[in-house]
PDB file of C-alpha atoms in Angstrom:
ATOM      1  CA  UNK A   1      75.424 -44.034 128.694  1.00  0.00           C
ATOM      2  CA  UNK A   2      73.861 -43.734 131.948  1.00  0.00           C
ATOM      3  CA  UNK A   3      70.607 -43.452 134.178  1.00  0.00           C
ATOM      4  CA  UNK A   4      72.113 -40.204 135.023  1.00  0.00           C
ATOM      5  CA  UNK A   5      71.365 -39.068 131.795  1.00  0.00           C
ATOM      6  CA  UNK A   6      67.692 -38.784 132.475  1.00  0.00           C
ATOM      7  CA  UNK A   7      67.745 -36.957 135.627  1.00  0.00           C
ATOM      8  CA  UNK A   8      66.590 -33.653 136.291  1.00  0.00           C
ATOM      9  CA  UNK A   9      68.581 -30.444 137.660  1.00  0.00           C
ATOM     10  CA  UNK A  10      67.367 -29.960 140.842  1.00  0.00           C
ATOM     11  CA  UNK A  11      67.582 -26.854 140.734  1.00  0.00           C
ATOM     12  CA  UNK A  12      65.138 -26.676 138.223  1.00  0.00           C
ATOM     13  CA  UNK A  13      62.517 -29.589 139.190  1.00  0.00           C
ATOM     14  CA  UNK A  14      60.266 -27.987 140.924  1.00  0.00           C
ATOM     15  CA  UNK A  15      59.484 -25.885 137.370  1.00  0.00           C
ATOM     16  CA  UNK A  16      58.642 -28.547 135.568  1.00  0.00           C
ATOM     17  CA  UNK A  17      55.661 -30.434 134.483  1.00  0.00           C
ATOM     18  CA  UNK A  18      54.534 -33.174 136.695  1.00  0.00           C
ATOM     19  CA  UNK A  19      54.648 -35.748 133.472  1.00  0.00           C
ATOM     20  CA  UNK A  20      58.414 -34.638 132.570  1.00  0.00           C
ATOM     21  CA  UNK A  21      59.520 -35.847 136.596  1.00  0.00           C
ATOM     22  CA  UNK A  22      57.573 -39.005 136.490  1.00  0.00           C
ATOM     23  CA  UNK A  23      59.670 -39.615 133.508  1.00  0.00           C
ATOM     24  CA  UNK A  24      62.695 -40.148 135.728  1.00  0.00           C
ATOM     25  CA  UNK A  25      61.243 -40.931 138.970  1.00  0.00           C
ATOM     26  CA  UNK A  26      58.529 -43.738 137.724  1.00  0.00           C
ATOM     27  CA  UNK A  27      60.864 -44.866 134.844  1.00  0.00           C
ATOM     28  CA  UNK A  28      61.458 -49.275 135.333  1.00  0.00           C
ATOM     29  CA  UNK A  29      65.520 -49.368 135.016  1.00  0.00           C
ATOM     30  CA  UNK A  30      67.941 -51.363 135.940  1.00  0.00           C
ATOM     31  CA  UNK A  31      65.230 -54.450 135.251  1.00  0.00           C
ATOM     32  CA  UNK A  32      65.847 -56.879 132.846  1.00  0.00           C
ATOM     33  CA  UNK A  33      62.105 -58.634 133.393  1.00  0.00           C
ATOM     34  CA  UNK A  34      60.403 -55.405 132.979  1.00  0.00           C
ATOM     35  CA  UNK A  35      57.410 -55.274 130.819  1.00  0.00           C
ATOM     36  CA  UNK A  36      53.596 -54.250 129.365  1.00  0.00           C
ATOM     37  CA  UNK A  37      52.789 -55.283 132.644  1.00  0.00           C
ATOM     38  CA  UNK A  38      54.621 -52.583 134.556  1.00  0.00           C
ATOM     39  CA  UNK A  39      52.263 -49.849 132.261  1.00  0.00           C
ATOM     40  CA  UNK A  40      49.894 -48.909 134.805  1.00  0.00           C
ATOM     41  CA  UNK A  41      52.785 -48.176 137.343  1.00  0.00           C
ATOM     42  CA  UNK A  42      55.517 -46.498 135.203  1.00  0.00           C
ATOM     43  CA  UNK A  43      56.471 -44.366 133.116  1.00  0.00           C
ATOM     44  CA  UNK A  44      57.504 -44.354 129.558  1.00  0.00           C
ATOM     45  CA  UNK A  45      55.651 -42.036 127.003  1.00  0.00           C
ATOM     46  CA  UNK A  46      53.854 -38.172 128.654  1.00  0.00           C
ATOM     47  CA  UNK A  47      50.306 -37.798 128.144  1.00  0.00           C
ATOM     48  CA  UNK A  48      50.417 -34.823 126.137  1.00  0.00           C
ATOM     49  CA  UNK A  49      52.484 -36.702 123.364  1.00  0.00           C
ATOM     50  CA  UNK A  50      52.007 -35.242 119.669  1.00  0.00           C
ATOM     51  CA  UNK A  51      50.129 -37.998 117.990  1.00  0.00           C
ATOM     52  CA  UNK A  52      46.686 -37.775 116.824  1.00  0.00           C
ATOM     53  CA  UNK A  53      44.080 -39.028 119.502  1.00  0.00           C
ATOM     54  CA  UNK A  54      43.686 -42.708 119.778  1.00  0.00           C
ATOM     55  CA  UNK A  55      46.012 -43.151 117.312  1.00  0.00           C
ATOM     56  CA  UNK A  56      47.996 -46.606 117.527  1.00  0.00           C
ATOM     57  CA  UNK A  57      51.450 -45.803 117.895  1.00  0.00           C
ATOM     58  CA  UNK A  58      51.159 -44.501 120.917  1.00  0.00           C
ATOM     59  CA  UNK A  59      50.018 -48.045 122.498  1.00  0.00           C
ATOM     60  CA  UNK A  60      53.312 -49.050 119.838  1.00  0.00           C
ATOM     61  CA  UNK A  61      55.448 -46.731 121.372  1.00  0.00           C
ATOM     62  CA  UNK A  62      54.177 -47.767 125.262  1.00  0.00           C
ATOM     63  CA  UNK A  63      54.523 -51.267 124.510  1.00  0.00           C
ATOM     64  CA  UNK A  64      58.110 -51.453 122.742  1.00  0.00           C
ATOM     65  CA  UNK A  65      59.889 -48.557 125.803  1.00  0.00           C
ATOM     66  CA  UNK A  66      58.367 -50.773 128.488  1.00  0.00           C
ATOM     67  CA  UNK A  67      59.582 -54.231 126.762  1.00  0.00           C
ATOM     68  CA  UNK A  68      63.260 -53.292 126.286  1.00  0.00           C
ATOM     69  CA  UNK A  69      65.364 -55.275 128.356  1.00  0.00           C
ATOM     70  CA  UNK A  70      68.077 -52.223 129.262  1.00  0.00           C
ATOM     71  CA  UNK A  71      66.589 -48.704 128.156  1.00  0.00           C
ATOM     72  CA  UNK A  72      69.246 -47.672 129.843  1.00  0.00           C
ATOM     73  CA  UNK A  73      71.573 -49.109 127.632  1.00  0.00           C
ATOM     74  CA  UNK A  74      69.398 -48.730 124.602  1.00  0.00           C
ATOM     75  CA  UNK A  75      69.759 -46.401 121.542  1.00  0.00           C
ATOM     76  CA  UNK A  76      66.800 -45.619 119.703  1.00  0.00           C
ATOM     77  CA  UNK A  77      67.319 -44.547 115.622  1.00  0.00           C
ATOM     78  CA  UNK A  78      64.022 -42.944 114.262  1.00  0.00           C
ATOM     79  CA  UNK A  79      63.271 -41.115 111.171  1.00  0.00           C
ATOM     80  CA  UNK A  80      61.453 -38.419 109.533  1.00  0.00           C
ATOM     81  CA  UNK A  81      57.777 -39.253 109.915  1.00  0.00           C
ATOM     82  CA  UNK A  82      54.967 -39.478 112.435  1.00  0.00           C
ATOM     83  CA  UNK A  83      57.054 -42.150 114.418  1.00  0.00           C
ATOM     84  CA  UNK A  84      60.069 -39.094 114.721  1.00  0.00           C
ATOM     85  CA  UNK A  85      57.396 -36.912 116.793  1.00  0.00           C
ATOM     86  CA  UNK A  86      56.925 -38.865 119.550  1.00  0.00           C
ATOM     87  CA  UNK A  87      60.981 -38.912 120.911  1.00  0.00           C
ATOM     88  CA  UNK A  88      61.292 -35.416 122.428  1.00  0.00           C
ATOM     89  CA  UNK A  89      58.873 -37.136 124.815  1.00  0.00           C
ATOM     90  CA  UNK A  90      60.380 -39.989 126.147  1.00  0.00           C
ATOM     91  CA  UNK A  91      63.456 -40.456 128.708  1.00  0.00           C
ATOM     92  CA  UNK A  92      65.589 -42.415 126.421  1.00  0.00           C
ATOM     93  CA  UNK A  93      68.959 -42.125 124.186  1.00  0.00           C
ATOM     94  CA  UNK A  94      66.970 -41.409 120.590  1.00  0.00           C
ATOM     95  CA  UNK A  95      69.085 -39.965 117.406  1.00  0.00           C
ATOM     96  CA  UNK A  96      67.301 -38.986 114.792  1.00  0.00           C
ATOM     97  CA  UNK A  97      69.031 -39.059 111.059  1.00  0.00           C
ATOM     98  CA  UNK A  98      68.172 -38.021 107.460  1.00  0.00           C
ATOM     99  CA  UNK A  99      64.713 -39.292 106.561  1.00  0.00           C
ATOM    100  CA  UNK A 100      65.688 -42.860 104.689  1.00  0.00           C
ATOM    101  CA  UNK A 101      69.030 -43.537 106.286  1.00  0.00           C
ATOM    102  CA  UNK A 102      68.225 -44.667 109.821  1.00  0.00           C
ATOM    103  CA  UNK A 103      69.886 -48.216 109.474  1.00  0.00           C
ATOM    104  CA  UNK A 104      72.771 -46.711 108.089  1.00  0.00           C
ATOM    105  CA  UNK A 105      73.330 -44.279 110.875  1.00  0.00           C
ATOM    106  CA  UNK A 106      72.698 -46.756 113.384  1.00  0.00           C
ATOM    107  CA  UNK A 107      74.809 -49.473 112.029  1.00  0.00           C
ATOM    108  CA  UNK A 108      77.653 -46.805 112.876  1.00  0.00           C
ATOM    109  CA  UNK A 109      76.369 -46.093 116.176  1.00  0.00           C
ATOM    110  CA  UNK A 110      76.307 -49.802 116.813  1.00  0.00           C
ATOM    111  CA  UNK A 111      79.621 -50.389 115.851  1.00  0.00           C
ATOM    112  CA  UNK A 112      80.989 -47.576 117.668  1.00  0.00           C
ATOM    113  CA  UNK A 113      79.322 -48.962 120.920  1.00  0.00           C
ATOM    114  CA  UNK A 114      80.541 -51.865 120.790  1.00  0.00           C
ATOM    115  CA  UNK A 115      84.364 -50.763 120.463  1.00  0.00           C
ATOM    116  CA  UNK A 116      83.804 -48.159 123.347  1.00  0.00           C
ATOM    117  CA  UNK A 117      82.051 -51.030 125.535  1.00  0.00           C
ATOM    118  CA  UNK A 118      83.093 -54.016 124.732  1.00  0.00           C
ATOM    119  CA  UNK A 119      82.681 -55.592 127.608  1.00  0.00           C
ATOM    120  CA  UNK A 120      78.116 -54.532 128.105  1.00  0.00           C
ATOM    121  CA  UNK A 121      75.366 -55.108 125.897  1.00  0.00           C
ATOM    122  CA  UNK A 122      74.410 -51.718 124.027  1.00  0.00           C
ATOM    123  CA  UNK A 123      71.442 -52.195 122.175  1.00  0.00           C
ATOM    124  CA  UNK A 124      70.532 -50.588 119.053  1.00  0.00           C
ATOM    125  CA  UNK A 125      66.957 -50.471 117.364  1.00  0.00           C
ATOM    126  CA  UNK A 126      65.518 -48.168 114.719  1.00  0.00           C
ATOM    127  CA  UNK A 127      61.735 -47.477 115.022  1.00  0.00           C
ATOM    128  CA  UNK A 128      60.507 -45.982 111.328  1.00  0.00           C
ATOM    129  CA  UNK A 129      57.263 -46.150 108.997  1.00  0.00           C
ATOM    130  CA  UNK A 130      57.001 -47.856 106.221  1.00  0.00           C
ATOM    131  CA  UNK A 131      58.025 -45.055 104.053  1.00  0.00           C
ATOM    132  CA  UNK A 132      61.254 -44.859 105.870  1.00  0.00           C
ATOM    133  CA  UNK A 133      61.840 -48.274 105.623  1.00  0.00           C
ATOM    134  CA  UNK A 134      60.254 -49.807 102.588  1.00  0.00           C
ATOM    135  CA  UNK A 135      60.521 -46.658 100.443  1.00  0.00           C
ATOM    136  CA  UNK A 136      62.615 -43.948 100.598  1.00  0.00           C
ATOM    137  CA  UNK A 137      65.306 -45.777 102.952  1.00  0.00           C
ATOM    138  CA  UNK A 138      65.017 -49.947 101.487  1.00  0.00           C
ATOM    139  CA  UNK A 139      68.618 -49.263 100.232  1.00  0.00           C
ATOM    140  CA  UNK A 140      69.813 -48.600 103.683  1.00  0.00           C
ATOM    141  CA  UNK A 141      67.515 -51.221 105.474  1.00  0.00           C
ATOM    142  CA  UNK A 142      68.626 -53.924 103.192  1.00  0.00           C
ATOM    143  CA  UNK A 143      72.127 -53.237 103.176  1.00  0.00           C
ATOM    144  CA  UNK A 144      72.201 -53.310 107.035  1.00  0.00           C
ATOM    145  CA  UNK A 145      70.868 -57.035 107.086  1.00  0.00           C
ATOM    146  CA  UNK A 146      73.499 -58.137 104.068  1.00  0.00           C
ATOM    147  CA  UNK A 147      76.351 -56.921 106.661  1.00  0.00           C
ATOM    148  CA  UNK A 148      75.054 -58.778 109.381  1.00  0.00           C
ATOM    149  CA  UNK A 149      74.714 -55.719 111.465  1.00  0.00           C
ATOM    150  CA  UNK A 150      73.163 -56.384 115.066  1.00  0.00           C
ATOM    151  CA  UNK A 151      70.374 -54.351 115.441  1.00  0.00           C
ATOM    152  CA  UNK A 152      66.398 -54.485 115.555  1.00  0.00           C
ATOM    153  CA  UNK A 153      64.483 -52.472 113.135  1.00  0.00           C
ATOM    154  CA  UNK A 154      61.016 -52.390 113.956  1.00  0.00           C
ATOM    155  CA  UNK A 155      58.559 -50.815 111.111  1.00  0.00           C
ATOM    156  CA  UNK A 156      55.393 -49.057 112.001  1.00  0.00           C
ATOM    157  CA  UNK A 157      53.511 -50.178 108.913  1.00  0.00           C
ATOM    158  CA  UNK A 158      50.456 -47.234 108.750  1.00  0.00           C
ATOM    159  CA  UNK A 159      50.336 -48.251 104.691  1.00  0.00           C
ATOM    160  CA  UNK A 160      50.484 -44.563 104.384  1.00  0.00           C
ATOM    161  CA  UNK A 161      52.194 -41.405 103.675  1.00  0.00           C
ATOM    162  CA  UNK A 162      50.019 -40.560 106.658  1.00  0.00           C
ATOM    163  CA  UNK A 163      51.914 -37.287 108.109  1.00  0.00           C
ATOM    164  CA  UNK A 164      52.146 -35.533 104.413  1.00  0.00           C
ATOM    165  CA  UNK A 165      48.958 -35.967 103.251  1.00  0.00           C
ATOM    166  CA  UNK A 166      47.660 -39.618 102.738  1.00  0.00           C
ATOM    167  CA  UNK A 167      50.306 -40.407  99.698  1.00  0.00           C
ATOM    168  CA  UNK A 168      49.859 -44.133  98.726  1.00  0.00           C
ATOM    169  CA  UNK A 169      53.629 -46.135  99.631  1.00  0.00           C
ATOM    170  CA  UNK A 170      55.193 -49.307  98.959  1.00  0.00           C
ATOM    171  CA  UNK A 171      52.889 -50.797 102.035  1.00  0.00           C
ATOM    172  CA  UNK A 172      49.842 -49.776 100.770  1.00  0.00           C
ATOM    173  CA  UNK A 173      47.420 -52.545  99.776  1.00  0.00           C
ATOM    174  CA  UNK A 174      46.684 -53.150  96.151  1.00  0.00           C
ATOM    175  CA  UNK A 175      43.549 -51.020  95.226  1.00  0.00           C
ATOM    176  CA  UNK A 176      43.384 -49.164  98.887  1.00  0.00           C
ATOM    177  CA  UNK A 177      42.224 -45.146  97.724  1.00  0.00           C
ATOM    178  CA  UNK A 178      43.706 -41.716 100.177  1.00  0.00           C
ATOM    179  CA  UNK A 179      43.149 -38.148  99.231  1.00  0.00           C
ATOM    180  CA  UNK A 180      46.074 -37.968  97.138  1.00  0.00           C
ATOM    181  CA  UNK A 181      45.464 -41.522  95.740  1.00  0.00           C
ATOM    182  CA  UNK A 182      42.380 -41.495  94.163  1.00  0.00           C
ATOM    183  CA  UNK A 183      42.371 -44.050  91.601  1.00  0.00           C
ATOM    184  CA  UNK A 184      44.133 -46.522  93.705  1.00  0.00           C
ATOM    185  CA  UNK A 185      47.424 -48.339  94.618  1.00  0.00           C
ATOM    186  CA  UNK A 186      47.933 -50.008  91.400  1.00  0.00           C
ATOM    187  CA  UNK A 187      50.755 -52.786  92.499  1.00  0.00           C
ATOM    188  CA  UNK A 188      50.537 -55.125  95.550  1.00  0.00           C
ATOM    189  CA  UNK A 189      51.933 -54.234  99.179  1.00  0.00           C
ATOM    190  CA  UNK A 190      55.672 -54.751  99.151  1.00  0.00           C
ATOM    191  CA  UNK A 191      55.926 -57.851 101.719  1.00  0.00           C
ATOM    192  CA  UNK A 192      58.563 -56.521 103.708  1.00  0.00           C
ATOM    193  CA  UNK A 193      58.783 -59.503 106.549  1.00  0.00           C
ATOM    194  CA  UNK A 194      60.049 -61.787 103.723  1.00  0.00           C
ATOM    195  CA  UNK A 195      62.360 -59.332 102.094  1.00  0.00           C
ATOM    196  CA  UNK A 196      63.976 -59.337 105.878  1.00  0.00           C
ATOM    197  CA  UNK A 197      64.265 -63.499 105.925  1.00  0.00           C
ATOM    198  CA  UNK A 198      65.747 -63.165 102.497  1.00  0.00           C
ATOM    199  CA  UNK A 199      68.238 -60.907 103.365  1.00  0.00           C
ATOM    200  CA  UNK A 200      69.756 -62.389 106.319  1.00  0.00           C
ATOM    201  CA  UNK A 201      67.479 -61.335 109.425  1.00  0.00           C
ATOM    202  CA  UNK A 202      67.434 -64.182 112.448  1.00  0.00           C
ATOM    203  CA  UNK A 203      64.475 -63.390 113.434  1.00  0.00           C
ATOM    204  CA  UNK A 204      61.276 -61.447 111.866  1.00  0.00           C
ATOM    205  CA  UNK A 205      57.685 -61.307 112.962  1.00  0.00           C
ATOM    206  CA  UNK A 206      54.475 -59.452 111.948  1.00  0.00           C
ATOM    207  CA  UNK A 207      52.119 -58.872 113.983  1.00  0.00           C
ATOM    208  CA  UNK A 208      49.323 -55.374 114.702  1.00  0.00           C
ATOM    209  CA  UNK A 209      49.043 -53.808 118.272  1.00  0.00           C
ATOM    210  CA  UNK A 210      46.431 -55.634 119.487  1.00  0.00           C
ATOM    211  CA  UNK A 211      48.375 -57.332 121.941  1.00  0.00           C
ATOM    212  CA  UNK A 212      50.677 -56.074 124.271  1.00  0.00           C
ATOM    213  CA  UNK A 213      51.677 -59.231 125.934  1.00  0.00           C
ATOM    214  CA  UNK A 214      52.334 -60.346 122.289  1.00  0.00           C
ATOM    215  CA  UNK A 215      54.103 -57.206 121.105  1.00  0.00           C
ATOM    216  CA  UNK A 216      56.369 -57.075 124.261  1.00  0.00           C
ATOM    217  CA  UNK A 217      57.369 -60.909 123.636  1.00  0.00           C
ATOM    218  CA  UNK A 218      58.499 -59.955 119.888  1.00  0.00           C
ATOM    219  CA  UNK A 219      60.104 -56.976 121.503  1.00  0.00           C
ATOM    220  CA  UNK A 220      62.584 -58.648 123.772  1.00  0.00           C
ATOM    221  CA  UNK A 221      63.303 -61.820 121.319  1.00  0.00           C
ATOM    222  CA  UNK A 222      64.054 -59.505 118.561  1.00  0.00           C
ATOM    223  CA  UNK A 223      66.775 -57.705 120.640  1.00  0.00           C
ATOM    224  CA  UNK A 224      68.372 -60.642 122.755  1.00  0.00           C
ATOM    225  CA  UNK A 225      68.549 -62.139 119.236  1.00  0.00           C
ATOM    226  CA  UNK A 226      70.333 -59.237 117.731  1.00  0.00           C
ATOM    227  CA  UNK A 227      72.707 -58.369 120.700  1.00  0.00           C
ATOM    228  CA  UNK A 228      74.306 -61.999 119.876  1.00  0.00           C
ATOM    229  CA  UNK A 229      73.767 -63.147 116.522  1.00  0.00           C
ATOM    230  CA  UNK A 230      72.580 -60.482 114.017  1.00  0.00           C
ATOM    231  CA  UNK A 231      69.841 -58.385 112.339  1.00  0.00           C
ATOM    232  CA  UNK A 232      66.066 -59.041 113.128  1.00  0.00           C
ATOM    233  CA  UNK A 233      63.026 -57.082 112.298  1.00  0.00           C
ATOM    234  CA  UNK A 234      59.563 -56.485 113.660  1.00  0.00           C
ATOM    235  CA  UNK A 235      56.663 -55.446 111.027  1.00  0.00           C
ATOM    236  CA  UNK A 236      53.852 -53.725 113.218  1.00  0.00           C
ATOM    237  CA  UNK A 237      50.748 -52.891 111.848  1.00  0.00           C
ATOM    238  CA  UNK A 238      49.768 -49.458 113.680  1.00  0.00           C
ATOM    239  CA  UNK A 239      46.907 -48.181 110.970  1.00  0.00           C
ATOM    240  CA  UNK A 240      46.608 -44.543 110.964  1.00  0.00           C
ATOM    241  CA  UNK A 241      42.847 -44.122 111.797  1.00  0.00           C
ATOM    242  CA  UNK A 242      42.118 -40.469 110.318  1.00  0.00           C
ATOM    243  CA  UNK A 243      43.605 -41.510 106.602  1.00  0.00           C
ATOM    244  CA  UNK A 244      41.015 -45.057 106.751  1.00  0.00           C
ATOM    245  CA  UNK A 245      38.160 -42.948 108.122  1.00  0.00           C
ATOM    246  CA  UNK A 246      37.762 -44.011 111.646  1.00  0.00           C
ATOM    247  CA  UNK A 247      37.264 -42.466 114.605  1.00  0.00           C
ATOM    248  CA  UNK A 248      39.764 -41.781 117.436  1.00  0.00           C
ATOM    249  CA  UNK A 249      38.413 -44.935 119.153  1.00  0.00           C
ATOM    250  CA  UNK A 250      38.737 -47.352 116.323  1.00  0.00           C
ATOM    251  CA  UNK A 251      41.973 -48.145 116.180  1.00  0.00           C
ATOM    252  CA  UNK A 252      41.808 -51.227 118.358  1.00  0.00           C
ATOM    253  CA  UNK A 253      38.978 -52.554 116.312  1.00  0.00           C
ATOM    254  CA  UNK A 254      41.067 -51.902 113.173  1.00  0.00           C
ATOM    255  CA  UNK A 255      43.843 -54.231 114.287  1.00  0.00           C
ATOM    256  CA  UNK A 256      41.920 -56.929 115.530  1.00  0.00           C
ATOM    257  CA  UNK A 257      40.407 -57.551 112.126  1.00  0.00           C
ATOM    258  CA  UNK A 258      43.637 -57.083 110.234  1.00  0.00           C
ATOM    259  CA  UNK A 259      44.575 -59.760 113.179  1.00  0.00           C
ATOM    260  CA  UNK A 260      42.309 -62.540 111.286  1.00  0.00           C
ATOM    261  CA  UNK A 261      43.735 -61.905 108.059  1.00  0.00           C
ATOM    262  CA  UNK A 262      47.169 -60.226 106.358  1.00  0.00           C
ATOM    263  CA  UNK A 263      48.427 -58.825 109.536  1.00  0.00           C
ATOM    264  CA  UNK A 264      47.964 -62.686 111.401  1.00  0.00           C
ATOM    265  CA  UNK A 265      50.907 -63.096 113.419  1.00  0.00           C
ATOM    266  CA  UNK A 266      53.891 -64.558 111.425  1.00  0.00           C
ATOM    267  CA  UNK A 267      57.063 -65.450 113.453  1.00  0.00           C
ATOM    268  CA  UNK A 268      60.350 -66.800 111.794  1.00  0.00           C
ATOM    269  CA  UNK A 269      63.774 -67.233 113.278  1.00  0.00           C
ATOM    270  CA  UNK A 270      67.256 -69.214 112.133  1.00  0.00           C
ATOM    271  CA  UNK A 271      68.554 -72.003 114.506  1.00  0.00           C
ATOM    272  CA  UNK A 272      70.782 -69.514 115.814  1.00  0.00           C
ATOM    273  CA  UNK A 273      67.983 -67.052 116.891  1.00  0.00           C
ATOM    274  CA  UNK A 274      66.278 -70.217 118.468  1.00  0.00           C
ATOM    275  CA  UNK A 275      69.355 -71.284 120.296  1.00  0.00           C
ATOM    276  CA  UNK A 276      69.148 -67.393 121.751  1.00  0.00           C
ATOM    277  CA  UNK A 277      65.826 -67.497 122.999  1.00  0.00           C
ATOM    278  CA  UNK A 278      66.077 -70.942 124.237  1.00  0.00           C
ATOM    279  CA  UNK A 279      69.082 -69.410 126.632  1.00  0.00           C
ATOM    280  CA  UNK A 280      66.685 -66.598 127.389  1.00  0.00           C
ATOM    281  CA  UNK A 281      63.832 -68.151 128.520  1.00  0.00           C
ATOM    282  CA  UNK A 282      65.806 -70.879 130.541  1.00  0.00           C
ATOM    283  CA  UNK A 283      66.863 -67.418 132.279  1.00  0.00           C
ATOM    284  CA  UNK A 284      62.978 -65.889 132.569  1.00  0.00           C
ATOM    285  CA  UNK A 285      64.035 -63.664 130.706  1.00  0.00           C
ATOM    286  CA  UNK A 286      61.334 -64.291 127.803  1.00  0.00           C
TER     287      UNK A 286
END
């Protein structure tokens, strides 16, 4: 794992897009105090990314590449899912598994780093939707915070089966209608964030988008947490704005009022997490 990873042949740069070089060239490495507040003068995520316009991943996605501490030593674990067409566009290690089985391919990957560099922090965090991770892959998500592995899931909770359709999933509210739920979700939202403190994670917050400051604070304890005392996991409300009926320029709103209410921010961490980002922001790190 290198920066070299992410440069260009230059044989071949002066072909390509403007966007693709500022990848590498405006990219924040080798910075351990990076952050939202390096946005307007880096690089992290091209313009012409595939998700639909103004939806709220994107600020997600902006907010967690420019909060990790070494995305040069970080390896990103997606899934199947809106979330999964966003990583041919960033300059970052990303592996993408079978839709469901994220945490179990990157407790491997973790493992395997840390034998091959035992000596550096290699950071490990899956980014999914709730399908992936309350769904179709809670076997897998569970059973990586029973073993104690040390990585950060994060969950972009969009309550929806938003890139198939509008299917209603285990994070859809109780009663909340979509095209291909009509009648209704008939059970209550699966409350994920506590299923995470009861199964071992050190530290678990929800929170929406609203705030990058916020989001990149949540970002960085979650991972210094993992890197030295096991699993953690963010819950991220990023609604998807076409499957609610809003407009491109919504989604802001959206969040801020599902700020007031069952997406207020909810923070929980062991004495061992708190121990960690004690250290950290002793170090200004945090």
């Amino acid at each position: 794992m290198s920066v070299k990873i992410f440069k260009i042949n230059e044989d071949l740069k002066e072909f390509m897009p403007q966007e693709i070089v500022d990848l590498e060239e405006k990219a924040t490495w080798g910075n351990p105090k990076r952050g939202v507040m390096d946005l307007p003068y880096a690089k992290e995520l091209i313009e012409e990314h595939s998700l639909c316009a103004g939806c709220p991943e994107s600020a997600a996605f902006r907010y967690i590449l420019a909060s990790l501490p070494s995305p040069e030593d970080t390896v990103i674990v997606n899934s199947t899912g809106c979330t999964s067409l966003v990583f041919p566009h960033i300059a970052l290690h990303t592996v993408h598994p079978l839709f469901g089985n994220q945490n179990a391919v990157a407790s491997g990957i973790k493992r395997v780093l840390e034998w091959r560099f035992p000596d550096k922090p290699k950071d490990v965090v899956v980014i999914a939707g709730d399908g992936a991770t309350i769904d179709i892959g809670l076997d897998c998500t569970l059973q990586s915070f029973f073993r104690q592995e040390k990585i950060t899931t994060i969950c972009f909770d969009n309550e929806v089966y938003a890139n198939t359709g509008g299917q209603d999933s285990g994070a859809t509210p109780r009663g909340m209608e979509f095209k291909m739920a009509p009648g209704g979700k008939q059970w209550d939202k699966v409350p994920m964030w506590q299923l995470a403190i009861d199964s071992g994670c050190h530290y678990v917050a929800r929170l929406t988008v609203s705030s990058p400051k916020k989001v990149e604070q949540v970002v960085k304890k979650a991972i210094y947490v993992a890197r030295e005392v096991g699993p953690t996991y963010i819950h991220l409300y990023t609604p998807c704005i076409l499957e609610i009926g809003l407009n491109s320029d919504q989604g802001l709103w959206e969040m801020r009022q599902r700020d007031k209410e069952r997406f207020k921010f909810f923070e929980y961490m062991t004495d061992e997490a708190k121990e960690v980002i004690k250290k950290k922001k002793e170090e200004g790190l945090l």
